XYZ file of N, CA and C in Angstrom:
579
model
N 68.205 30.057 83.981
C 68.405 30.460 82.595
C 67.253 31.335 82.114
N 66.023 31.022 82.495
C 64.869 31.806 82.096
C 64.967 33.226 82.646
N 65.472 33.378 83.874
C 65.611 34.692 84.472
C 66.604 35.544 83.690
N 67.663 34.936 83.200
C 68.670 35.689 82.456
C 68.116 36.220 81.150
N 67.249 35.473 80.518
C 66.656 35.943 79.275
C 65.812 37.185 79.535
N 65.123 37.220 80.651
C 64.280 38.362 80.981
C 65.114 39.615 81.170
N 66.241 39.511 81.808
C 67.079 40.668 82.064
C 67.651 41.221 80.763
N 68.014 40.362 79.838
C 68.591 40.821 78.577
C 67.601 41.633 77.776
N 66.373 41.204 77.705
C 65.367 41.933 76.944
C 65.155 43.308 77.530
N 65.194 43.396 78.817
C 65.009 44.680 79.458
C 66.154 45.621 79.108
N 67.349 45.086 78.996
C 68.506 45.919 78.679
C 68.332 46.593 77.331
N 67.851 45.868 76.359
C 67.645 46.457 75.041
C 66.573 47.520 75.104
N 65.542 47.279 75.849
C 64.460 48.242 75.960
C 64.971 49.562 76.502
N 65.815 49.507 77.477
C 66.347 50.723 78.063
C 67.206 51.485 77.073
N 67.932 50.777 76.256
C 68.792 51.435 75.281
C 67.964 52.203 74.283
N 66.900 51.616 73.837
C 66.053 52.271 72.854
C 65.322 53.435 73.482
N 64.924 53.287 74.718
C 64.207 54.356 75.398
C 65.054 55.622 75.447
N 66.359 55.483 75.478
C 67.246 56.631 75.556
C 67.254 57.489 74.317
N 66.873 56.985 73.158
C 66.925 57.778 71.932
C 65.907 58.902 71.949
N 64.764 58.670 72.515
C 63.701 59.660 72.494
C 63.786 60.664 73.618
N 64.496 60.383 74.670
C 64.603 61.292 75.793
C 63.242 61.614 76.365
N 62.967 62.905 76.534
C 61.702 63.322 77.115
C 60.537 62.978 76.213
N 60.739 62.975 74.903
C 59.659 62.634 73.982
C 59.138 61.242 74.245
N 60.022 60.315 74.547
C 59.601 58.948 74.807
C 58.753 58.885 76.057
N 59.091 59.677 77.059
C 58.321 59.668 78.285
C 56.959 60.287 78.059
N 56.871 61.348 77.267
C 55.595 61.982 76.988
C 54.685 61.070 76.194
N 55.251 60.241 75.324
C 54.451 59.395 74.450
C 53.867 58.198 75.168
N 54.422 57.840 76.277
C 53.915 56.669 76.996
C 52.605 57.040 77.661
N 51.506 56.478 77.179
C 50.198 56.853 77.683
C 49.702 55.943 78.783
N 50.197 54.729 78.859
C 49.738 53.792 79.876
C 50.912 52.944 80.316
N 50.826 52.394 81.519
C 51.922 51.530 81.935
C 52.004 50.308 81.051
N 53.211 49.860 80.729
C 53.347 48.719 79.845
C 52.862 47.438 80.504
N 52.310 46.550 79.693
C 51.904 45.238 80.179
C 53.148 44.388 80.343
N 53.012 43.237 80.988
C 54.152 42.348 81.179
C 54.761 42.017 79.827
N 56.070 42.241 79.683
C 56.765 41.915 78.450
C 56.577 42.941 77.351
N 55.864 44.030 77.640
C 55.649 45.045 76.622
C 56.311 46.337 77.069
N 56.868 47.063 76.127
C 57.513 48.324 76.457
C 56.625 49.467 76.004
N 56.848 50.626 76.562
C 56.083 51.810 76.212
C 56.364 52.205 74.768
N 55.390 52.862 74.160
C 55.571 53.350 72.792
C 56.116 54.770 72.868
N 57.187 55.006 72.139
C 57.837 56.313 72.113
C 57.674 56.927 70.729
N 57.641 58.252 70.671
C 57.587 58.966 69.396
C 58.795 59.891 69.355
N 59.515 59.855 68.240
C 60.704 60.694 68.115
C 60.950 61.019 66.646
N 61.545 62.184 66.413
C 62.013 62.527 65.073
C 63.503 62.219 65.071
N 63.941 61.416 64.110
C 65.332 60.965 64.102
C 65.877 60.924 62.679
N 67.201 60.920 62.588
C 67.886 60.853 61.294
C 68.343 59.424 61.057
N 68.135 58.935 59.837
C 68.548 57.583 59.464
C 70.060 57.577 59.263
N 70.761 56.731 60.047
C 72.219 56.637 59.931
C 72.664 55.244 59.498
N 71.709 54.334 59.367
C 72.027 52.984 58.911
C 70.766 52.281 58.444
N 70.895 51.470 57.400
C 69.754 50.741 56.839
C 70.181 49.303 56.595
N 69.363 48.351 57.058
C 69.621 46.930 56.819
C 68.384 46.323 56.172
N 68.335 46.303 54.815
C 67.152 45.784 54.133
C 66.925 44.290 54.363
N 67.972 43.541 54.686
C 67.829 42.099 54.915
C 66.959 41.840 56.139
N 67.198 42.582 57.213
C 66.400 42.408 58.433
C 65.292 43.447 58.536
N 65.177 44.334 57.545
C 64.198 45.417 57.522
C 64.288 46.242 58.812
N 65.508 46.680 59.114
C 65.721 47.495 60.307
C 66.554 48.721 59.946
N 66.460 49.739 60.801
C 67.198 50.978 60.577
C 67.921 51.377 61.855
N 69.013 52.105 61.673
C 69.710 52.724 62.799
C 69.341 54.190 62.759
N 68.845 54.693 63.880
C 68.361 56.063 63.950
C 69.150 56.842 64.985
N 69.448 58.102 64.643
C 70.125 58.983 65.586
C 69.114 60.009 66.055
N 68.845 60.015 67.353
C 67.865 60.916 67.946
C 68.438 62.290 68.211
N 67.603 63.188 68.737
C 68.019 64.564 68.979
C 69.193 64.686 69.951
N 69.336 63.746 70.861
C 70.433 63.798 71.831
C 71.710 63.158 71.291
N 71.662 62.627 70.051
C 72.840 62.033 69.442
C 72.980 60.535 69.636
N 72.103 59.925 70.426
C 72.176 58.475 70.641
C 71.672 57.747 69.407
N 72.310 56.621 69.111
C 71.931 55.803 67.958
C 71.249 54.540 68.466
N 70.095 54.227 67.859
C 69.315 53.054 68.251
C 68.918 52.290 66.999
N 69.026 50.964 67.066
C 68.557 50.108 65.980
C 67.096 49.779 66.226
N 66.261 49.937 65.184
C 64.832 49.666 65.302
C 64.423 48.719 64.187
N 63.816 47.596 64.564
C 63.283 46.649 63.585
C 61.953 47.194 63.080
N 61.715 47.085 61.769
C 60.476 47.568 61.174
C 59.750 46.385 60.559
N 58.541 46.123 61.040
C 57.720 45.056 60.478
C 57.468 45.394 59.010
N 57.650 44.449 58.085
C 57.420 44.734 56.667
C 56.009 45.253 56.370
N 55.043 44.921 57.217
C 53.686 45.440 57.027
C 53.593 46.912 57.410
N 54.509 47.382 58.236
C 54.543 48.783 58.658
C 55.256 49.633 57.616
N 56.360 49.132 57.084
C 57.107 49.907 56.110
C 58.280 49.144 55.538
N 58.753 49.621 54.390
C 59.883 49.021 53.689
C 61.081 49.947 53.850
N 62.055 49.554 54.655
C 63.206 50.421 54.903
C 64.063 50.606 53.659
N 63.892 49.767 52.657
C 64.626 49.912 51.411
C 64.304 51.213 50.696
N 63.187 51.850 51.065
C 62.798 53.120 50.448
C 63.417 54.320 51.157
N 64.110 54.069 52.250
C 64.773 55.152 52.972
C 66.189 55.347 52.454
N 66.735 56.536 52.699
C 68.117 56.834 52.342
C 68.833 57.333 53.589
N 70.142 57.120 53.631
C 70.929 57.660 54.736
C 70.734 59.170 54.784
N 70.516 59.697 55.966
C 70.306 61.129 56.133
C 68.848 61.536 56.162
N 67.931 60.654 55.733
C 66.502 60.969 55.804
C 66.112 61.256 57.248
N 65.213 62.198 57.425
C 64.657 62.475 58.747
C 63.274 61.843 58.779
N 63.036 61.005 59.773
C 61.761 60.296 59.885
C 61.123 60.584 61.235
N 59.805 60.548 61.243
C 59.040 60.559 62.486
C 58.675 59.115 62.729
N 59.037 58.595 63.879
C 58.833 57.175 64.130
C 58.205 56.970 65.500
N 57.270 56.050 65.532
C 56.726 55.569 66.794
C 57.242 54.153 66.924
N 57.809 53.840 68.073
C 58.361 52.503 68.242
C 58.164 52.019 69.669
N 58.134 50.715 69.783
C 58.061 50.062 71.084
C 59.505 49.892 71.545
N 59.819 50.474 72.677
C 61.186 50.449 73.195
C 61.670 49.032 73.451
N 62.963 48.872 73.403
C 63.567 47.580 73.722
C 63.306 47.274 75.190
N 63.100 46.009 75.482
C 62.689 45.619 76.828
C 63.485 44.423 77.319
N 64.143 44.597 78.431
C 64.882 43.500 79.049
C 63.881 42.560 79.707
N 63.898 41.293 79.296
C 62.945 40.336 79.862
C 63.597 39.339 80.803
N 64.910 39.213 80.764
C 65.572 38.335 81.730
C 67.059 38.662 81.822
N 67.614 38.370 82.997
C 69.056 38.541 83.208
C 69.486 37.564 84.291
N 70.480 36.787 83.976
C 70.998 35.808 84.922
C 72.507 35.978 85.016
N 73.000 36.018 86.232
C 74.446 36.119 86.415
C 75.112 34.867 85.871
N 76.262 35.072 85.229
C 77.056 33.952 84.722
C 78.494 34.129 85.201
N 79.245 33.051 85.124
C 80.652 33.104 85.511
C 81.393 34.006 84.524
N 82.184 34.900 85.027
C 82.895 35.859 84.190
C 84.123 35.225 83.556
N 84.078 35.144 82.213
C 85.258 34.681 81.490
C 85.770 35.773 80.554
N 85.117 36.952 80.622
C 85.559 38.088 79.830
C 85.106 38.075 78.387
N 84.415 37.020 77.953
C 83.974 36.926 76.563
C 82.508 37.331 76.478
N 82.227 38.305 75.604
C 80.853 38.745 75.391
C 80.392 38.198 74.046
N 79.103 37.851 73.962
C 78.558 37.377 72.690
C 77.126 37.821 72.543
N 76.611 37.700 71.303
C 75.253 38.142 70.995
C 74.625 37.151 70.030
N 73.327 36.844 70.259
C 72.564 35.957 69.377
C 71.227 36.625 69.094
N 70.895 36.814 67.810
C 69.608 37.393 67.419
C 68.681 36.296 66.937
N 67.413 36.340 67.353
C 66.399 35.399 66.872
C 65.094 36.150 66.676
N 64.176 35.557 65.942
C 62.842 36.119 65.760
C 61.891 35.393 66.700
N 60.901 36.116 67.227
C 59.910 35.503 68.106
C 58.561 36.141 67.859
N 57.506 35.370 68.040
C 56.156 35.895 67.954
C 55.700 36.182 69.371
N 55.255 37.431 69.591
C 54.824 37.818 70.927
C 53.399 38.339 70.870
N 52.636 38.173 71.952
C 51.274 38.690 71.957
C 51.286 40.211 72.020
N 50.424 40.834 71.226
C 50.268 42.281 71.255
C 48.853 42.578 71.745
N 48.451 43.827 71.724
C 47.130 44.179 72.228
C 46.025 43.666 71.314
N 44.851 43.442 71.863
C 43.696 43.018 71.084
C 43.808 41.613 70.537
N 44.630 40.767 71.122
C 44.750 39.393 70.646
C 45.576 39.245 69.384
N 46.178 40.319 68.917
C 46.998 40.291 67.710
C 48.395 39.810 68.081
N 49.023 39.064 67.194
C 50.390 38.603 67.424
C 51.341 39.489 66.619
N 52.498 39.760 67.174
C 53.483 40.592 66.492
C 54.832 39.894 66.517
N 55.653 40.192 65.521
C 57.002 39.641 65.466
C 57.944 40.574 66.220
N 58.872 40.011 66.923
C 59.882 40.809 67.623
C 61.227 40.135 67.454
N 62.246 40.934 67.379
C 63.590 40.390 67.340
C 64.036 40.229 68.786
N 64.362 39.018 69.148
C 64.815 38.733 70.506
C 66.331 38.608 70.462
N 66.980 39.332 71.341
C 68.436 39.345 71.381
C 68.886 38.750 72.707
N 69.825 37.825 72.621
C 70.451 37.257 73.807
C 71.899 37.707 73.798
N 72.348 38.212 74.929
C 73.741 38.642 75.023
C 74.355 38.154 76.321
N 75.631 37.943 76.257
C 76.408 37.771 77.474
C 77.222 39.048 77.556
N 76.955 39.833 78.585
C 77.591 41.131 78.701
C 77.811 41.524 80.146
N 78.354 42.712 80.308
C 78.686 43.227 81.628
C 77.749 44.369 81.989
N 77.174 44.299 83.174
C 76.317 45.387 83.642
C 77.207 46.562 84.013
N 76.898 47.732 83.449
C 77.651 48.933 83.777
C 76.926 49.778 84.809
N 75.581 49.721 84.793
C 74.805 50.532 85.728
C 73.439 49.913 85.927
N 72.935 49.961 87.160
C 71.577 49.529 87.480
C 70.879 50.715 88.133
N 69.770 51.169 87.534
C 68.965 52.250 88.103
C 67.638 51.638 88.526
N 67.565 51.206 89.779
C 66.373 50.515 90.275
C 65.162 51.435 90.303
N 65.364 52.725 90.547
C 64.251 53.667 90.612
C 63.562 53.806 89.257
N 64.348 53.970 88.204
C 63.797 54.115 86.849
C 63.621 52.770 86.161
N 64.070 51.683 86.815
C 64.015 50.326 86.261
C 64.725 50.280 84.909
N 65.985 50.690 84.934
C 66.830 50.652 83.738
C 68.152 49.985 84.074
N 68.689 49.298 83.074
C 69.982 48.639 83.212
C 70.828 49.027 82.007
N 72.066 49.413 82.255
C 73.005 49.683 81.170
C 73.905 48.463 81.057
N 73.939 47.902 79.854
C 74.643 46.643 79.614
C 75.649 46.820 78.490
N 76.897 46.421 78.734
C 77.929 46.461 77.693
C 78.019 45.081 77.073
N 77.692 45.013 75.786
C 77.730 43.752 75.064
C 78.964 43.658 74.198
N 78.964 42.736 73.230
C 80.149 42.521 72.399
C 80.457 43.668 71.442
N 79.431 44.424 71.022
C 79.696 45.461 70.029
C 79.366 46.870 70.498
N 78.570 47.001 71.564
C 78.242 48.335 72.057
C 77.576 48.256 73.424
N 77.336 49.421 73.990
C 76.681 49.530 75.287
C 75.266 50.043 75.066
N 74.294 49.404 75.729
C 72.895 49.804 75.593
C 72.277 49.983 76.976
N 71.298 50.880 77.037
C 70.519 51.062 78.255
C 69.121 50.560 77.961
N 68.628 49.663 78.809
C 67.356 48.990 78.559
C 66.361 49.230 79.680
N 65.078 49.353 79.319
C 64.009 49.339 80.310
C 63.903 47.910 80.803
N 63.507 47.753 82.040
C 63.425 46.424 82.638
C 61.961 46.044 82.812
N 61.595 44.846 82.357
C 60.221 44.359 82.490
C 59.839 44.302 83.966
N 58.540 44.495 84.255
C 58.089 44.511 85.647
C 58.398 43.234 86.425
N 58.450 42.100 85.754
C 58.670 40.839 86.472
C 60.147 40.467 86.617
N 61.039 41.326 86.166
C 62.476 41.058 86.297
C 62.975 41.667 87.604
N 63.611 40.856 88.414
C 64.148 41.303 89.700
C 65.514 41.959 89.501
N 65.650 43.180 90.013
C 66.929 43.882 89.921
C 67.792 43.653 91.161
N 67.171 43.181 92.231
C 67.928 42.912 93.456
C 68.988 41.856 93.146
N 70.177 42.098 93.602
C 71.258 41.141 93.359
C 72.069 41.442 92.114
N 71.594 42.353 91.261
C 72.367 42.745 90.079
C 73.078 44.054 90.384
N 74.348 44.125 90.007
C 75.108 45.340 90.266
C 76.127 45.559 89.147
N 76.656 46.765 89.096
C 77.680 47.095 88.105
C 78.846 46.125 88.244
N 79.325 45.649 87.098
C 80.439 44.711 87.074
C 80.020 43.262 86.930
N 78.733 42.962 87.188
C 78.250 41.586 87.033
C 78.221 41.194 85.562
N 78.665 39.977 85.265
C 78.542 39.408 83.923
C 77.203 38.674 83.919
N 76.352 38.968 82.905
C 75.025 38.356 82.859
C 74.723 37.785 81.483
N 73.864 36.786 81.487
C 73.249 36.293 80.258
C 71.903 36.992 80.225
N 71.729 37.918 79.290
C 70.531 38.745 79.234
C 69.767 38.472 77.944
N 68.458 38.641 78.037
C 67.589 38.469 76.871
C 66.654 39.666 76.815
N 66.565 40.281 75.626
C 65.669 41.422 75.491
C 65.018 41.419 74.121
N 63.866 42.081 74.053
C 63.172 42.276 72.784
C 63.657 43.605 72.239
N 64.139 43.595 71.003
C 64.682 44.823 70.435
C 63.557 45.803 70.126
N 63.945 47.039 69.921
C 62.976 48.077 69.586
C 62.279 47.720 68.282
N 60.965 47.940 68.236
C 60.178 47.594 67.059
C 59.314 48.778 66.655
N 59.388 49.170 65.386
C 58.610 50.305 64.895
C 57.126 49.970 64.850
N 56.314 50.945 65.243
C 54.867 50.846 65.142
C 54.409 51.654 63.937
N 55.103 52.780 63.687
C 54.793 53.630 62.540
C 56.056 54.373 62.129
N 56.293 54.485 60.807
C 57.438 55.228 60.286
C 56.931 56.163 59.199
N 57.192 57.464 59.359
C 56.736 58.468 58.397
C 57.934 59.292 57.925
N 57.963 59.569 56.609
C 58.967 60.474 56.039
C 58.198 61.512 55.245
N 58.414 62.769 55.528
C 57.699 63.863 54.859
C 56.187 63.677 54.960
N 55.716 63.193 56.105
C 54.283 63.023 56.330
C 53.666 61.809 55.662
N 54.469 60.990 54.999
C 53.969 59.808 54.292
C 54.605 58.550 54.864
N 53.834 57.462 54.903
C 54.371 56.172 55.314
C 55.386 55.684 54.289
N 56.239 54.756 54.667
C 57.278 54.268 53.743
C 56.918 52.891 53.198
N 55.726 52.718 52.738
C 55.263 51.426 52.219
C 55.922 51.085 50.928
């Protein structure tokens, strides 16, 4: 069960990594630590706002839409409007576990909050998502997994300690991933405090 949670977190990470494209790769300055995803920088358009969870849906230059949780200390998404263009730095979603499960054709999703260690001994909040979904693609070279869940398909970066051997397209998995989390959000050169 613990292994499945790791794979799910990685799936979300890969999905978020796709929004930035080459920009996300350029922004990654160091290899991610265990359980941590690279920080990406992208200019994106706001296509959805959820003030209850303080998260936004962003559409990147390639047209992909990614949900990003924003720590209330970083910014207040209630000050954004649909259509706003923002410059955002975010920690990509990261698949932290994936475990094969018996296929019954039913997909589900559970969101929870978790405190995770960040750099410098600081603790950060992350939204942890557990899904039962179907693997559509495994890219072992890039360490990415594309996972079809109950409401959409996401491509996630895979944590270094998650084993991809034995996972293949068509497998039903119980996956756990940390959703994308904003590090900085700017609109017109100003923070959204």
